[in-house]
JSON list of C-alpha atoms and ligand atoms in Angstrom, two decimals:
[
{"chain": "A", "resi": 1, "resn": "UNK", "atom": "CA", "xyz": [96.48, 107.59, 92.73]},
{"chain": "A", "resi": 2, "resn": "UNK", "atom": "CA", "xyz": [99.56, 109.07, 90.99]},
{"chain": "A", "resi": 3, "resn": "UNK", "atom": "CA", "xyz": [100.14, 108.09, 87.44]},
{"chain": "A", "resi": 4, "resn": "UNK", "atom": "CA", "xyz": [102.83, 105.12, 86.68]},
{"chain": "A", "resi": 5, "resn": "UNK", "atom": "CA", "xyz": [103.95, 105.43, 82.93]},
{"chain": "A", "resi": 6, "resn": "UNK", "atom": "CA", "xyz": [107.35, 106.85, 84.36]},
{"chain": "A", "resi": 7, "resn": "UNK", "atom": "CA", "xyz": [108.06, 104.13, 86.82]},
{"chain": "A", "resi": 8, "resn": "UNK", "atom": "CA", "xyz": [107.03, 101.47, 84.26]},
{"chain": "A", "resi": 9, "resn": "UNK", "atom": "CA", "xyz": [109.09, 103.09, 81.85]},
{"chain": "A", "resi": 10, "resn": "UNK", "atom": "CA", "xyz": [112.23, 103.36, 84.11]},
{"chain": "A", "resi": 11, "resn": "UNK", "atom": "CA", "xyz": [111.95, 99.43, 85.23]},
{"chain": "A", "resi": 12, "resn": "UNK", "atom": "CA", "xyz": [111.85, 98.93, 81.64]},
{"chain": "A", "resi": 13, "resn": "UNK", "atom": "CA", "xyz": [114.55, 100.95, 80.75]},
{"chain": "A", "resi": 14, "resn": "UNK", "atom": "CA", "xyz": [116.81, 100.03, 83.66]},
{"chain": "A", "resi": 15, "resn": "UNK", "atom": "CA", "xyz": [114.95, 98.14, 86.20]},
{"chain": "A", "resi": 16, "resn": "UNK", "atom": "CA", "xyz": [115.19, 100.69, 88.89]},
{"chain": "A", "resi": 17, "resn": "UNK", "atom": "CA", "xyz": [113.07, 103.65, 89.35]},
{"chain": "A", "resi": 18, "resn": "UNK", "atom": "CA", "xyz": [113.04, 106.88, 91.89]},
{"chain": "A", "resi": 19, "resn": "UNK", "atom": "CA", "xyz": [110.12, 109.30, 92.04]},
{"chain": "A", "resi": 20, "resn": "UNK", "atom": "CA", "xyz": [110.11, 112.58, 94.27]},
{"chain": "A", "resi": 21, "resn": "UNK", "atom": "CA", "xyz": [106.99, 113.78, 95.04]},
{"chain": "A", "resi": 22, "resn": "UNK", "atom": "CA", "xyz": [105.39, 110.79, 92.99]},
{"chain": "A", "resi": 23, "resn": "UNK", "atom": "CA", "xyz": [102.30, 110.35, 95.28]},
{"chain": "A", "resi": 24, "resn": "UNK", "atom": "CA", "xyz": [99.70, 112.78, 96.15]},
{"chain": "A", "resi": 25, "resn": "UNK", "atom": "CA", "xyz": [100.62, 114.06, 99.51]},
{"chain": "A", "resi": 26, "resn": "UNK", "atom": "CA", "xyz": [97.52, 114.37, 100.77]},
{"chain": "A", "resi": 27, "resn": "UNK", "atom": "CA", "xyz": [97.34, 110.50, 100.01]},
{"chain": "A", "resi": 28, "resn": "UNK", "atom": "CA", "xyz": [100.76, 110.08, 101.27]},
{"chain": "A", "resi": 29, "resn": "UNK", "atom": "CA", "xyz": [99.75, 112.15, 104.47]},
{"chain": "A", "resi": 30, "resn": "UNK", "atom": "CA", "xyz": [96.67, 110.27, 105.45]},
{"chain": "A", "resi": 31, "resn": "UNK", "atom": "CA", "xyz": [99.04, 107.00, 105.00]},
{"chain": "A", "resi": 32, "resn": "UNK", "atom": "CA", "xyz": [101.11, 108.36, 107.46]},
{"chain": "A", "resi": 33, "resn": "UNK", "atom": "CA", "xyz": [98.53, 108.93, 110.03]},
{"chain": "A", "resi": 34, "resn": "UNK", "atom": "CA", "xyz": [96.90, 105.65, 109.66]},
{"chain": "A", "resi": 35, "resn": "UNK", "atom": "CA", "xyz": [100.10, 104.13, 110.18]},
{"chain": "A", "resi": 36, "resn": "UNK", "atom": "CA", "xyz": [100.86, 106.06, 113.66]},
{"chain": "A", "resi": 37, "resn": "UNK", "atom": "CA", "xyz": [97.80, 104.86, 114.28]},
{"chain": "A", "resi": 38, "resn": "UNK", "atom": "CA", "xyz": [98.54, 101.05, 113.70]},
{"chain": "A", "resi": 39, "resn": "UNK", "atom": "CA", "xyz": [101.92, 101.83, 115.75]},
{"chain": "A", "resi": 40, "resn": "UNK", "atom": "CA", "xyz": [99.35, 103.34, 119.01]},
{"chain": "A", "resi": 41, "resn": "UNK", "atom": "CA", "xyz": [97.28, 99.89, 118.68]},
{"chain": "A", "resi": 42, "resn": "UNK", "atom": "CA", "xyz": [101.00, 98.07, 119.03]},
{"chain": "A", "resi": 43, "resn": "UNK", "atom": "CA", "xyz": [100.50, 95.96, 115.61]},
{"chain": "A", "resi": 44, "resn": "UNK", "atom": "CA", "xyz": [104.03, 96.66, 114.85]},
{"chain": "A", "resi": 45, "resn": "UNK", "atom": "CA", "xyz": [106.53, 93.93, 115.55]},
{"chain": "A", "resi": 46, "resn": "UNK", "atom": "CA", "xyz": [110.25, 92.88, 115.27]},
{"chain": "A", "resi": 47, "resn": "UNK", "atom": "CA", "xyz": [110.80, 92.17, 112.02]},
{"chain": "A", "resi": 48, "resn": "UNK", "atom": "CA", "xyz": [112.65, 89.03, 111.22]},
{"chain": "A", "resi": 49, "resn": "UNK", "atom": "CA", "xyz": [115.04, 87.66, 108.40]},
{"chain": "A", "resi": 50, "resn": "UNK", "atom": "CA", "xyz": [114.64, 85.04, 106.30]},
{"chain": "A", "resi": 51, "resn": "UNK", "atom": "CA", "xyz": [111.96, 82.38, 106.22]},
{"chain": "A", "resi": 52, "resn": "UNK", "atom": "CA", "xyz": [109.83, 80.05, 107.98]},
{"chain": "A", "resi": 53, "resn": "UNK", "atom": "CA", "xyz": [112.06, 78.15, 111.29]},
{"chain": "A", "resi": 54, "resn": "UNK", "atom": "CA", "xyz": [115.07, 80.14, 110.21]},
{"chain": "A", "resi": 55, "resn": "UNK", "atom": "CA", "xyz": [113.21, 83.76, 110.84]},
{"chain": "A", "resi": 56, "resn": "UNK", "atom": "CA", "xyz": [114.83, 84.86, 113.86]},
{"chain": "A", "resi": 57, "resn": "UNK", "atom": "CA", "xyz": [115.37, 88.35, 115.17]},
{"chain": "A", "resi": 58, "resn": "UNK", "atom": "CA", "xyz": [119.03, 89.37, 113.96]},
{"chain": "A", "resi": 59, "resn": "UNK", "atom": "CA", "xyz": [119.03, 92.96, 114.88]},
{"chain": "A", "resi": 60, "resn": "UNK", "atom": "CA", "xyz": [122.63, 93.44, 113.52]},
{"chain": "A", "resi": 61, "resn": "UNK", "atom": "CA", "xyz": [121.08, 92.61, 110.05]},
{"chain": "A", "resi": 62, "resn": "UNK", "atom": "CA", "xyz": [117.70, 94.96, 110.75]},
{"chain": "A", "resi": 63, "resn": "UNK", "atom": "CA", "xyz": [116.14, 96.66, 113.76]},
{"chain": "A", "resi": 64, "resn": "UNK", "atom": "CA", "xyz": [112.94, 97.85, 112.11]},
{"chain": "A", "resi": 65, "resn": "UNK", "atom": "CA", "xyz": [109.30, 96.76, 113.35]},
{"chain": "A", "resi": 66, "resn": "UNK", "atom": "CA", "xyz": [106.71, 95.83, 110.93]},
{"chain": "A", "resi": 67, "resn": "UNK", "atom": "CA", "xyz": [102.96, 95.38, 110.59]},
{"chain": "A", "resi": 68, "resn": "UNK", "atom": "CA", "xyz": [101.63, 93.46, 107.19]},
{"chain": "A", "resi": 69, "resn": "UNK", "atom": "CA", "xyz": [98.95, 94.71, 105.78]},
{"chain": "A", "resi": 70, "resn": "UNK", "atom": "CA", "xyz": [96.53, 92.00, 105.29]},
{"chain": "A", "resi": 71, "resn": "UNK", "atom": "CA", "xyz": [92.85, 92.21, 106.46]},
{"chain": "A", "resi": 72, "resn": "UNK", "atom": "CA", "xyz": [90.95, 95.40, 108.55]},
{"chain": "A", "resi": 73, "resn": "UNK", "atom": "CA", "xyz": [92.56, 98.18, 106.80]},
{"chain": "A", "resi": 74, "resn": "UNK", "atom": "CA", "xyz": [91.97, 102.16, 107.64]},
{"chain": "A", "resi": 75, "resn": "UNK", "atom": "CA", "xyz": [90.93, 103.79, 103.98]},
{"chain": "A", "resi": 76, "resn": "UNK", "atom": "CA", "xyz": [94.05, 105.44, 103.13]},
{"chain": "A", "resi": 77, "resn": "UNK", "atom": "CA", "xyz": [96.45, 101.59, 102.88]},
{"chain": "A", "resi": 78, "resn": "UNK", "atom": "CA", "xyz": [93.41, 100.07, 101.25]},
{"chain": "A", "resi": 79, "resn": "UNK", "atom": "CA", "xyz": [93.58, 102.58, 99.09]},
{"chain": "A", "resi": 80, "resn": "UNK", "atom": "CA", "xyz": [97.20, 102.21, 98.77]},
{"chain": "A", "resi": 81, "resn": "UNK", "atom": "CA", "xyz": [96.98, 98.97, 97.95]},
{"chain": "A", "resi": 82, "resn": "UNK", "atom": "CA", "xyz": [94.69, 99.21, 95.23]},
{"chain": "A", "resi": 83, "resn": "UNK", "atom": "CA", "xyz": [96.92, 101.59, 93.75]},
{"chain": "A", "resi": 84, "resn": "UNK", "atom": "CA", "xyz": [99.09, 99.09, 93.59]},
{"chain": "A", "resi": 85, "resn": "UNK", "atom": "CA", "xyz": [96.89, 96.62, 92.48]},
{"chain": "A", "resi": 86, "resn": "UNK", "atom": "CA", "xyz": [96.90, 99.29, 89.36]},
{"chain": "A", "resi": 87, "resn": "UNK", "atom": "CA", "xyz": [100.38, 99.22, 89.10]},
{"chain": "A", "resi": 88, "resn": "UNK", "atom": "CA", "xyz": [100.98, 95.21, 89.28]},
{"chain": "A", "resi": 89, "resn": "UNK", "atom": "CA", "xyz": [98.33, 95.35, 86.01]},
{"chain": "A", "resi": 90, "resn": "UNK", "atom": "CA", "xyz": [100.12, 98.10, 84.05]},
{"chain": "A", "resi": 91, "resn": "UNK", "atom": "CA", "xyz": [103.57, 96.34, 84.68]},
{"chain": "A", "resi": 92, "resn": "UNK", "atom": "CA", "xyz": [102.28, 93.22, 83.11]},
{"chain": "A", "resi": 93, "resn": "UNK", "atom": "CA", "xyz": [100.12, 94.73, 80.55]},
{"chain": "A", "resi": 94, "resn": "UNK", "atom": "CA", "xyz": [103.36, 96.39, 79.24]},
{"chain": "A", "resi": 95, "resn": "UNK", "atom": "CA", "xyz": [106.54, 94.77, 80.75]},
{"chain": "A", "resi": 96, "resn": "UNK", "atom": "CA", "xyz": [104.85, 91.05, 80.67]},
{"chain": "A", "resi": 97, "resn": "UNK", "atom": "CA", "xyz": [106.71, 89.98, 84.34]},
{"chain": "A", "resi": 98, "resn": "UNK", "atom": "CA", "xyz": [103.27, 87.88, 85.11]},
{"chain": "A", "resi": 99, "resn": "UNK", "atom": "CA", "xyz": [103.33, 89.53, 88.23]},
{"chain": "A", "resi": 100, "resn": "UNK", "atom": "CA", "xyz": [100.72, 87.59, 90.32]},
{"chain": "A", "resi": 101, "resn": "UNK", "atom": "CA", "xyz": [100.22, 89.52, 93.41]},
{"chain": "A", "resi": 102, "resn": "UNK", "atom": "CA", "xyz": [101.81, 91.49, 96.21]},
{"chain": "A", "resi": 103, "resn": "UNK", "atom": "CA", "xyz": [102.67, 91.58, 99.94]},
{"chain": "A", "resi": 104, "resn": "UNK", "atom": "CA", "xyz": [102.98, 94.79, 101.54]},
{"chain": "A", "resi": 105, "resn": "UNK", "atom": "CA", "xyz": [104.15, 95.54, 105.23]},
{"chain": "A", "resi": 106, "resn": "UNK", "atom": "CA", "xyz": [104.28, 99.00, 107.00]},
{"chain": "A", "resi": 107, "resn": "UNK", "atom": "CA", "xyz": [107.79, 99.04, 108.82]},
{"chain": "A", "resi": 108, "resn": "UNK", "atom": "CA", "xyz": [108.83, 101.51, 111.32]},
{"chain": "A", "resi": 109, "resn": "UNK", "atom": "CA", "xyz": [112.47, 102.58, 111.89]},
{"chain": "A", "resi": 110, "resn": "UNK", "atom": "CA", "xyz": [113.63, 104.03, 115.39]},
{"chain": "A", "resi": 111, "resn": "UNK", "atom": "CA", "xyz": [116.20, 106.63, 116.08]},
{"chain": "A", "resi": 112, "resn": "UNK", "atom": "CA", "xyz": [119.20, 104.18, 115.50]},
{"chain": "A", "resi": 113, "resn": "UNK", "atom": "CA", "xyz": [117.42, 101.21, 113.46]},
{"chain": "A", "resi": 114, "resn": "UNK", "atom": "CA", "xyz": [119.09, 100.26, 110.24]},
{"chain": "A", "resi": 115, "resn": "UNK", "atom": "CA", "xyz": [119.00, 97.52, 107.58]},
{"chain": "A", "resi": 116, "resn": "UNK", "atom": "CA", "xyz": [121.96, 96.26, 106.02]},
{"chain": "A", "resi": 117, "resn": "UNK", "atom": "CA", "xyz": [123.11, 95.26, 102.51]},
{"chain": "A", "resi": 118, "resn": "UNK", "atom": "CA", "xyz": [120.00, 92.35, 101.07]},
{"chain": "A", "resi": 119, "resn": "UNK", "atom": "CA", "xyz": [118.68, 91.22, 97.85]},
{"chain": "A", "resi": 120, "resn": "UNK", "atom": "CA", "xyz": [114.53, 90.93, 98.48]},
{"chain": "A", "resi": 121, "resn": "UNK", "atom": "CA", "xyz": [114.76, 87.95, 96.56]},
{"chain": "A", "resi": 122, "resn": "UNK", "atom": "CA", "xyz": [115.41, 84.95, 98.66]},
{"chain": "A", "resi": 123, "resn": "UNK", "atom": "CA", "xyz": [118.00, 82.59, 98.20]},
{"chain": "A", "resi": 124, "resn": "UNK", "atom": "CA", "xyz": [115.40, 79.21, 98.52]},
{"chain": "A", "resi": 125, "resn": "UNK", "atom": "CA", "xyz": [112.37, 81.37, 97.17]},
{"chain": "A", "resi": 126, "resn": "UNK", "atom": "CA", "xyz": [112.49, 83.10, 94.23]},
{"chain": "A", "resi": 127, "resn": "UNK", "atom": "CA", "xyz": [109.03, 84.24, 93.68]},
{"chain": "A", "resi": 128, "resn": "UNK", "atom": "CA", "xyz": [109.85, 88.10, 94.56]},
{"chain": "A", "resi": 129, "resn": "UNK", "atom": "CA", "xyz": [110.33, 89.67, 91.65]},
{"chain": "A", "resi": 130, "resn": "UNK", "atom": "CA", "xyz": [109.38, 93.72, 91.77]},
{"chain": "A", "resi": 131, "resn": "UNK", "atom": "CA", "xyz": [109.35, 95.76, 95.34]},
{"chain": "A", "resi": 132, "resn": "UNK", "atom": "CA", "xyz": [107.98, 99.19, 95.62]},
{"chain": "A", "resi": 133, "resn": "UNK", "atom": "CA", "xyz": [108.42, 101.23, 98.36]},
{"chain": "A", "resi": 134, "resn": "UNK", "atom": "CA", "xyz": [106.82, 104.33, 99.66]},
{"chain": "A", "resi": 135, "resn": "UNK", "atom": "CA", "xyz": [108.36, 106.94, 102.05]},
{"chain": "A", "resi": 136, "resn": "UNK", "atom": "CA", "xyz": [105.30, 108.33, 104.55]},
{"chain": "A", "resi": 137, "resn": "UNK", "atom": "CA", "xyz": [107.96, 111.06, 106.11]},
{"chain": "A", "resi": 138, "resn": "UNK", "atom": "CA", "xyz": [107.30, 114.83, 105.93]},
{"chain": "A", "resi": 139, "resn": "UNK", "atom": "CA", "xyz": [110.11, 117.31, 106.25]},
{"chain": "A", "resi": 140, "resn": "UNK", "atom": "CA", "xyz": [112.63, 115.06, 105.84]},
{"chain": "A", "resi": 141, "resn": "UNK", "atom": "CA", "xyz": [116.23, 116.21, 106.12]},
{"chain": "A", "resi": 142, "resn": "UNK", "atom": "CA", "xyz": [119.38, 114.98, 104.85]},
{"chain": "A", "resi": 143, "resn": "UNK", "atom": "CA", "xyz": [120.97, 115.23, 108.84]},
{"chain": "A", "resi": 144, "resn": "UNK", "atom": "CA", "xyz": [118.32, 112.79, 109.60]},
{"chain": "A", "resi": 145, "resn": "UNK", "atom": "CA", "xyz": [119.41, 109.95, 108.30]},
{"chain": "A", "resi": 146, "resn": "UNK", "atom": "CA", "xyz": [117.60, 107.17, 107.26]},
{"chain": "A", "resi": 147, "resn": "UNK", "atom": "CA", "xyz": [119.21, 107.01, 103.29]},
{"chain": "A", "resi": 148, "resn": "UNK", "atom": "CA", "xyz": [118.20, 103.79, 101.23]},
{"chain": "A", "resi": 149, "resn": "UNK", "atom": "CA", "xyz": [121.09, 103.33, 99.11]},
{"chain": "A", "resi": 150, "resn": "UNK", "atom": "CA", "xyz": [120.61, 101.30, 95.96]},
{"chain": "A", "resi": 151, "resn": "UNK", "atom": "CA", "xyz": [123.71, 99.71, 94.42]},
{"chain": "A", "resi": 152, "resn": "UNK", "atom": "CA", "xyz": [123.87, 99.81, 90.53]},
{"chain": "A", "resi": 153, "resn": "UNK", "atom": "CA", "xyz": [125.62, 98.02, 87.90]},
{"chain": "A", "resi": 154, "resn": "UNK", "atom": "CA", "xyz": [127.85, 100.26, 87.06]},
{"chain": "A", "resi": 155, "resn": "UNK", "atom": "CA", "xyz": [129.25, 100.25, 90.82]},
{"chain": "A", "resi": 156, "resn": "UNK", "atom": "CA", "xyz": [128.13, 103.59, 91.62]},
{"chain": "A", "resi": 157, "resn": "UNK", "atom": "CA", "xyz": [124.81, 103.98, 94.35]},
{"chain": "A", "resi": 158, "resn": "UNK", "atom": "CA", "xyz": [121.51, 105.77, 93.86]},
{"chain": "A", "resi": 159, "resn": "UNK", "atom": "CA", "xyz": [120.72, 107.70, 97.21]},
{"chain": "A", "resi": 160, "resn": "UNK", "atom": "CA", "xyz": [117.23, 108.44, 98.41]},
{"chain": "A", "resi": 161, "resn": "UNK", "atom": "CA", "xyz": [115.35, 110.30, 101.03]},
{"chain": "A", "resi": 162, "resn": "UNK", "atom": "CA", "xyz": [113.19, 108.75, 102.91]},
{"chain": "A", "resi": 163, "resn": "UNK", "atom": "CA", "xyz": [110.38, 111.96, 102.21]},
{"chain": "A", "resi": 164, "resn": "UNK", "atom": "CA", "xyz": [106.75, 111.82, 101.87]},
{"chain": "A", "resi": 165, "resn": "UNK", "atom": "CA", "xyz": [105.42, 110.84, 98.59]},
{"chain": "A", "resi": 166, "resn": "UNK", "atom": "CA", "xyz": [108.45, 109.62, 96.71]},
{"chain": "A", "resi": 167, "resn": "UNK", "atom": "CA", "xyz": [107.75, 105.97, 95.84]},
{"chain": "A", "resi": 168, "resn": "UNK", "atom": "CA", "xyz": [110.58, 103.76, 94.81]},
{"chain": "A", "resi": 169, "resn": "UNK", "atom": "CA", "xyz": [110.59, 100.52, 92.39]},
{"chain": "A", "resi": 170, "resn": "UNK", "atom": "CA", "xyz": [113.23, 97.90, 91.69]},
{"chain": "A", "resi": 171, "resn": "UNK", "atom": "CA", "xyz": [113.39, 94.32, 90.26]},
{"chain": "A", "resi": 172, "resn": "UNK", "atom": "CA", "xyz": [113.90, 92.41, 93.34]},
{"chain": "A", "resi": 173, "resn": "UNK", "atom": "CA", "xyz": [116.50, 90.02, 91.97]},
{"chain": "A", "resi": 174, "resn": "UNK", "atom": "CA", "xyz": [118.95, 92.35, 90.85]},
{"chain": "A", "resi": 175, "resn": "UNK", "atom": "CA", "xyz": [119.42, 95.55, 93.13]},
{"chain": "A", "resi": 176, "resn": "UNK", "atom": "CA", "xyz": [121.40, 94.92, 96.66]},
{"chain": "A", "resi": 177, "resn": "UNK", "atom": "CA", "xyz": [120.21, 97.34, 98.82]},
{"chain": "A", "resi": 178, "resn": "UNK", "atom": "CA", "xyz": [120.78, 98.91, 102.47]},
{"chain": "A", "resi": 179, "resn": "UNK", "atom": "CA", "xyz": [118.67, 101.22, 104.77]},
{"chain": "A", "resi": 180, "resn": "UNK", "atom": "CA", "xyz": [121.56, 103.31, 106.69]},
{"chain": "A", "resi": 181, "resn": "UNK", "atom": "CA", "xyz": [120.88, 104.09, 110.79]},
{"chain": "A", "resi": 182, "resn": "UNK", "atom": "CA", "xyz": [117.90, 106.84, 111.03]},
{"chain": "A", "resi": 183, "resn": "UNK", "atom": "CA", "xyz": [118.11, 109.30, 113.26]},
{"chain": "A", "resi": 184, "resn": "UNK", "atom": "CA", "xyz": [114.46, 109.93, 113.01]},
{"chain": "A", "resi": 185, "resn": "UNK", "atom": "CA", "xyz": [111.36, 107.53, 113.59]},
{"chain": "A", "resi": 186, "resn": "UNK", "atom": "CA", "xyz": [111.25, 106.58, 110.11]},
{"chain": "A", "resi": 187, "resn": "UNK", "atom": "CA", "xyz": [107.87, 105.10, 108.43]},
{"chain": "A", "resi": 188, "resn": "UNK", "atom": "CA", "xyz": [107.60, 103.40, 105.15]},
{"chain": "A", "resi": 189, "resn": "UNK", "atom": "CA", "xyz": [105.10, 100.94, 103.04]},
{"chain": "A", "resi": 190, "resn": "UNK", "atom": "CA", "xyz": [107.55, 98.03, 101.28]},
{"chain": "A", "resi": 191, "resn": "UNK", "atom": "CA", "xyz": [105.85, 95.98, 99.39]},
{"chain": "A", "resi": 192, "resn": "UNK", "atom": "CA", "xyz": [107.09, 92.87, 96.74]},
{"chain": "A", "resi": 193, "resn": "UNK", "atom": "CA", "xyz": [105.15, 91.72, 93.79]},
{"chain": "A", "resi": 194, "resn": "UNK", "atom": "CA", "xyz": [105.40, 87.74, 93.72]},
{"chain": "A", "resi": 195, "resn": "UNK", "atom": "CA", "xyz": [104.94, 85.84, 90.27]},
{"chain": "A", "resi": 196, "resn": "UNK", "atom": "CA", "xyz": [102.53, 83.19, 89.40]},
{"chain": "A", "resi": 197, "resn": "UNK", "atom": "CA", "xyz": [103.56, 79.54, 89.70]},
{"chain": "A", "resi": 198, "resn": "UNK", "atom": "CA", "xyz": [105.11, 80.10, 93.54]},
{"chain": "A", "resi": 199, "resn": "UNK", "atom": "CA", "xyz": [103.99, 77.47, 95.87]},
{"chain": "A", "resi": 200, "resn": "UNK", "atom": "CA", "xyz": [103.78, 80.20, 98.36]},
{"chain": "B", "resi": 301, "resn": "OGA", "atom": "C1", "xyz": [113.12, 96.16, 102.91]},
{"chain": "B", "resi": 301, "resn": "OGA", "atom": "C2", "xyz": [113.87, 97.37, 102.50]},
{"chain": "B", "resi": 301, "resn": "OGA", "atom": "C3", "xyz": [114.01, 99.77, 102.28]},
{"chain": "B", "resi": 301, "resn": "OGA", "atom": "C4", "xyz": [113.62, 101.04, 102.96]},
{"chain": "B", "resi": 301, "resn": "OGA", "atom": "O1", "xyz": [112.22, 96.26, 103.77]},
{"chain": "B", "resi": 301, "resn": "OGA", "atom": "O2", "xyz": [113.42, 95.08, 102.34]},
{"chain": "B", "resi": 301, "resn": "OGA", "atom": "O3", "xyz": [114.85, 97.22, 101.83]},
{"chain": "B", "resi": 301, "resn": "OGA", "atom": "O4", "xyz": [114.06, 102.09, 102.49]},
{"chain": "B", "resi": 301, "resn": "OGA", "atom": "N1", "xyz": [113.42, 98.60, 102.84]},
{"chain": "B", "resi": 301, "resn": "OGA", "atom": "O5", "xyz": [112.91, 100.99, 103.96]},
{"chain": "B", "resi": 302, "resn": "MN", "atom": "MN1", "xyz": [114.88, 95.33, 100.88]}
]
């Protein structure tokens, strides 16, 4: 389990944070593999937009396939998610966001899938309040695609890789956000911390 003091610190600082090589990569690497594995069992699906009846597959908007990771986990996303269990505490110990718990999904990008420009924070549920994301993809290249491009307040955009190990965090409200087309199968764990007194 990496260390977070320099994510915390950058959310605090200015609510965004990028870390190359932030997790172990022989964590990262077993991640990986458990999550080809999920994708051989087919317990990836289309992922949808929005919530409840209006979730409908809107592949203009996203063409990746996900698989939430709930009960029945391999080792190496349990693991993953009590590292982020140890994350959620440190960000409220320090940053006080009463972070309550977190949802997590595996998502899969093939050659050609994309997500466009999105705020995780819904428009009729504001509960989402800190995602964190981490790239399972060795050997990475920047011909491959697959950039998420984070839009700042200054107007500029922070670009990242997709590579194994480097773990991304962002206050959900506040950071628009796009996944451009992948070239490459593309794996990645995206999860969102909700706060306490959601209904859902
Ligand atoms: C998302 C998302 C970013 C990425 O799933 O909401 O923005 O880089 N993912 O996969
Ligand atoms: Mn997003």
């Amino acid at each position: 389990m990496p260390c977070f003091d320099s994510a915390v610190e950058a959310i605090h600082q200015k609510g965004y944070f990028v870390g190359e090589q932030f997790w172990p990569a022989s964590e990262a690497l077993a991640m990986t593999a458990a999550c080809q594995e999920l994708k051989r069992q087919e317990r990836f699906r289309p992922a949808r937009i929005g919530r409840a009846q209006e979730k409908q597959r809107h592949e203009a908007i996203r063409s990746d396939l996900i698989c939430w990771l709930d009960s029945d986990l391999p080792a190496p996303l349990q693991h993953y998610l009590d590292a982020l269990e140890a994350y959620r505490q440190q960000v409220n110990r320090e940053l006080l966001l009463g972070l309550d718990h977190v949802e997590v999904h595996a998502a899969y990008y093939p050659p050609g899938a994309h997500y466009g420009r999105h705020l995780d924070r819904h428009r009729d549920d504001d509960a989402r309040t800190l995602t964190a994301i981490l790239y399972l993809n060795p050997d990475w290249q920047a011909e491959d695609g697959g950039l998420l491009s984070i839009d700042l307040p200054d107007g500029s955009q922070a670009t990242v890789l997709p590579r194994l190990g480097t773990f991304v965090s962002f206050l959900s409200a506040e950071f628009p956000h796009e996944v451009l087309p992948t070239r490459r199968d593309r794996l990645t764990l995206t999860g969102w911390y909700r706060r306490r007194g959601s209904p859902f």
